[in-house]
Tab-separated table of C-alpha atoms in Angstrom:
chain	number	residue	atom	x	y	z
A	1	VAL	CA	-1.287	174.499	-31.749
A	2	THR	CA	-0.185	173.476	-35.219
A	3	ALA	CA	-0.991	169.994	-36.515
A	4	THR	CA	-1.049	167.955	-39.687
A	5	ILE	CA	-4.202	166.191	-40.806
A	6	ALA	CA	-3.817	162.745	-42.349
A	7	SER	CA	-4.770	163.842	-45.869
A	8	ASN	CA	-5.882	166.956	-47.691
A	9	LEU	CA	-9.556	167.816	-47.588
A	10	SER	CA	-9.232	169.081	-51.155
A	11	THR	CA	-12.564	169.926	-52.764
A	12	ASN	CA	-14.274	166.770	-51.440
A	13	ASP	CA	-17.221	166.492	-49.085
A	14	TRP	CA	-16.003	167.099	-45.532
A	15	THR	CA	-17.129	168.040	-42.035
A	16	ILE	CA	-15.174	169.890	-39.373
A	17	GLU	CA	-16.802	170.063	-35.970
A	18	TYR	CA	-15.749	171.070	-32.475
A	19	TRP	CA	-16.863	172.681	-29.244
A	20	VAL	CA	-15.500	176.166	-28.498
A	21	TYR	CA	-15.488	178.360	-25.382
A	22	HIS	CA	-14.248	181.961	-25.227
A	23	ASN	CA	-13.028	183.355	-21.912
A	24	ALA	CA	-12.954	186.760	-23.595
A	25	LEU	CA	-13.304	188.027	-27.147
A	26	THR	CA	-10.027	189.822	-27.618
A	27	ALA	CA	-9.185	192.522	-30.148
A	28	GLY	CA	-6.822	190.693	-32.417
A	29	ASN	CA	-6.690	188.375	-35.355
A	30	GLU	CA	-8.489	185.632	-33.487
A	31	TYR	CA	-9.569	182.386	-35.148
A	32	HIS	CA	-10.467	178.809	-34.312
A	33	LEU	CA	-8.832	176.915	-37.198
A	34	GLU	CA	-6.744	178.044	-40.145
A	35	PHE	CA	-5.725	175.893	-43.104
A	36	ASN	CA	-2.978	176.581	-45.661
A	37	SER	CA	-1.467	179.375	-43.538
A	38	SER	CA	-0.420	182.209	-45.880
A	39	SER	CA	-3.187	181.457	-48.408
A	40	ALA	CA	-5.598	180.762	-45.611
A	41	PHE	CA	-9.045	179.385	-45.247
A	42	THR	CA	-10.103	180.261	-41.716
A	43	LEU	CA	-12.996	179.014	-39.584
A	44	TYR	CA	-14.292	181.820	-37.380
A	45	TYR	CA	-12.287	185.000	-37.630
A	46	ARG	CA	-12.244	188.201	-35.610
A	47	ASP	CA	-10.541	191.010	-37.483
A	48	SER	CA	-8.434	193.307	-35.288
A	49	SER	CA	-8.804	196.331	-37.583
A	50	ASN	CA	-12.571	196.654	-37.288
A	51	GLU	CA	-13.386	193.940	-34.776
A	52	ASN	CA	-15.784	192.290	-37.198
A	53	LEU	CA	-16.817	188.836	-36.123
A	54	MET	CA	-16.965	186.537	-39.106
A	55	ALA	CA	-17.972	182.916	-38.980
A	56	ALA	CA	-15.607	182.059	-41.822
A	57	TYR	CA	-13.032	183.837	-43.948
A	58	GLN	CA	-11.464	182.827	-47.213
A	59	SER	CA	-8.539	184.600	-48.791
A	60	SER	CA	-8.375	185.426	-52.491
A	61	ALA	CA	-6.720	182.028	-52.979
A	62	PHE	CA	-10.103	180.558	-52.001
A	63	GLY	CA	-12.155	182.949	-54.095
A	64	GLY	CA	-13.460	185.488	-51.623
A	65	SER	CA	-13.339	187.283	-48.334
A	66	ASN	CA	-15.701	186.955	-45.387
A	67	VAL	CA	-18.394	184.320	-45.701
A	68	TRP	CA	-20.760	185.247	-42.871
A	69	ASN	CA	-20.723	188.217	-40.533
A	70	THR	CA	-23.635	187.449	-38.260
A	71	PHE	CA	-22.281	184.868	-35.797
A	72	THR	CA	-21.210	186.637	-32.617
A	73	PRO	CA	-20.519	184.262	-29.715
A	74	ASN	CA	-20.852	185.277	-26.082
A	75	ASN	CA	-18.052	184.964	-23.557
A	76	LYS	CA	-18.062	182.037	-21.133
A	77	GLN	CA	-20.450	179.857	-23.127
A	78	TRP	CA	-19.784	176.600	-24.971
A	79	TYR	CA	-20.852	176.369	-28.625
A	80	HIS	CA	-20.819	173.390	-30.943
A	81	LEU	CA	-19.813	174.421	-34.470
A	82	ALA	CA	-20.065	172.121	-37.486
A	83	TRP	CA	-18.821	173.196	-40.912
A	84	VAL	CA	-20.049	170.959	-43.719
A	85	HIS	CA	-18.742	171.150	-47.276
A	86	ASP	CA	-20.919	169.732	-50.061
A	87	ASP	CA	-18.678	169.193	-53.075
A	88	THR	CA	-21.526	168.575	-55.545
A	89	ALA	CA	-23.334	171.811	-54.625
A	90	ASN	CA	-20.106	173.790	-53.927
A	91	LYS	CA	-21.638	174.910	-50.630
A	92	LEU	CA	-20.192	175.397	-47.155
A	93	ALA	CA	-22.828	175.157	-44.420
A	94	LEU	CA	-22.511	176.201	-40.794
A	95	PHE	CA	-24.433	174.568	-37.965
A	96	VAL	CA	-24.354	176.253	-34.529
A	97	ASP	CA	-25.396	173.999	-31.646
A	98	GLY	CA	-26.934	171.662	-34.224
A	99	ALA	CA	-29.083	174.316	-35.909
A	100	PHE	CA	-28.504	175.210	-39.557
A	101	TRP	CA	-27.056	178.748	-39.630
A	102	GLY	CA	-26.698	179.178	-43.377
A	103	ASP	CA	-24.593	178.241	-46.354
A	104	VAL	CA	-22.528	179.982	-48.996
A	105	THR	CA	-20.765	179.086	-52.220
A	106	PHE	CA	-17.340	177.613	-51.524
A	107	THR	CA	-15.009	176.336	-54.236
A	108	GLY	CA	-11.744	176.404	-52.286
A	109	ASP	CA	-9.221	173.590	-52.346
A	110	ILE	CA	-7.789	172.742	-48.934
A	111	ASN	CA	-4.670	171.164	-50.388
A	112	SER	CA	-2.433	171.303	-47.340
A	113	GLY	CA	-2.473	169.003	-44.353
A	114	ALA	CA	-1.316	171.842	-42.097
A	115	VAL	CA	-3.864	173.310	-39.704
A	116	GLU	CA	-3.402	175.817	-36.887
A	117	LEU	CA	-5.821	175.734	-33.960
A	118	GLY	CA	-6.733	178.645	-31.727
A	119	GLY	CA	-4.908	181.611	-33.258
A	120	SER	CA	-2.342	183.455	-31.193
A	121	SER	CA	-4.844	185.832	-29.605
A	122	MET	CA	-7.675	183.367	-28.921
A	123	ASP	CA	-8.516	183.311	-25.221
A	124	GLY	CA	-10.500	180.130	-24.730
A	125	PHE	CA	-10.756	176.424	-25.439
A	126	ILE	CA	-11.435	174.090	-28.360
A	127	SER	CA	-12.613	170.589	-27.471
A	128	ASN	CA	-13.603	167.416	-29.332
A	129	LEU	CA	-12.303	168.549	-32.711
A	130	ARG	CA	-13.174	166.128	-35.502
A	131	ILE	CA	-12.231	166.452	-39.181
A	132	THR	CA	-13.695	163.888	-41.554
A	133	LYS	CA	-14.015	163.470	-45.316
A	134	GLU	CA	-17.756	162.963	-45.082
A	135	LYS	CA	-20.750	165.280	-45.254
A	136	LEU	CA	-22.127	164.337	-41.821
A	137	TYR	CA	-24.997	166.812	-41.437
A	138	THR	CA	-27.583	168.039	-43.932
A	139	SER	CA	-30.281	169.196	-41.500
A	140	ASN	CA	-30.648	170.181	-37.844
A	141	PHE	CA	-29.217	167.687	-35.336
A	142	THR	CA	-28.428	167.292	-31.642
A	143	PRO	CA	-24.663	167.604	-31.047
A	144	SER	CA	-23.068	164.844	-29.022
A	145	THR	CA	-21.649	165.818	-25.656
A	146	LEU	CA	-19.579	162.631	-25.520
A	147	ALA	CA	-15.911	162.554	-26.503
A	148	PHE	CA	-15.225	161.371	-30.054
A	149	GLU	CA	-13.566	157.968	-30.324
């Protein structure tokens, strides 16, 4: 699915959160969300060449390559992922099921409203996706199981 978000996230504070379920982890360029297409910033990425599972990937246009390489989801299990960008600290944090997973330096500029969900080889579901220009989480939390309004 390709969509357009209302405005660019830019370098502001922002949070992207969603629930994800994998029927199978396929060998392919699999991702959950990708911004800016050819100069991509990607949330969760499975590389087909070495089958590395990376929790985030940023192209040279965003100043780096893989961000984490320790998040390996299981098949047939729901996960809540929250990505929180802190503009002041230039940090991108990942929360998995409400628990802080880690953070890294991130200075990318998401200057396109285009986003692609569930890359062509993703076998699974994304539910309750929310993108907001606010830093919603700074510590561990309990993810809501209710639909976003």
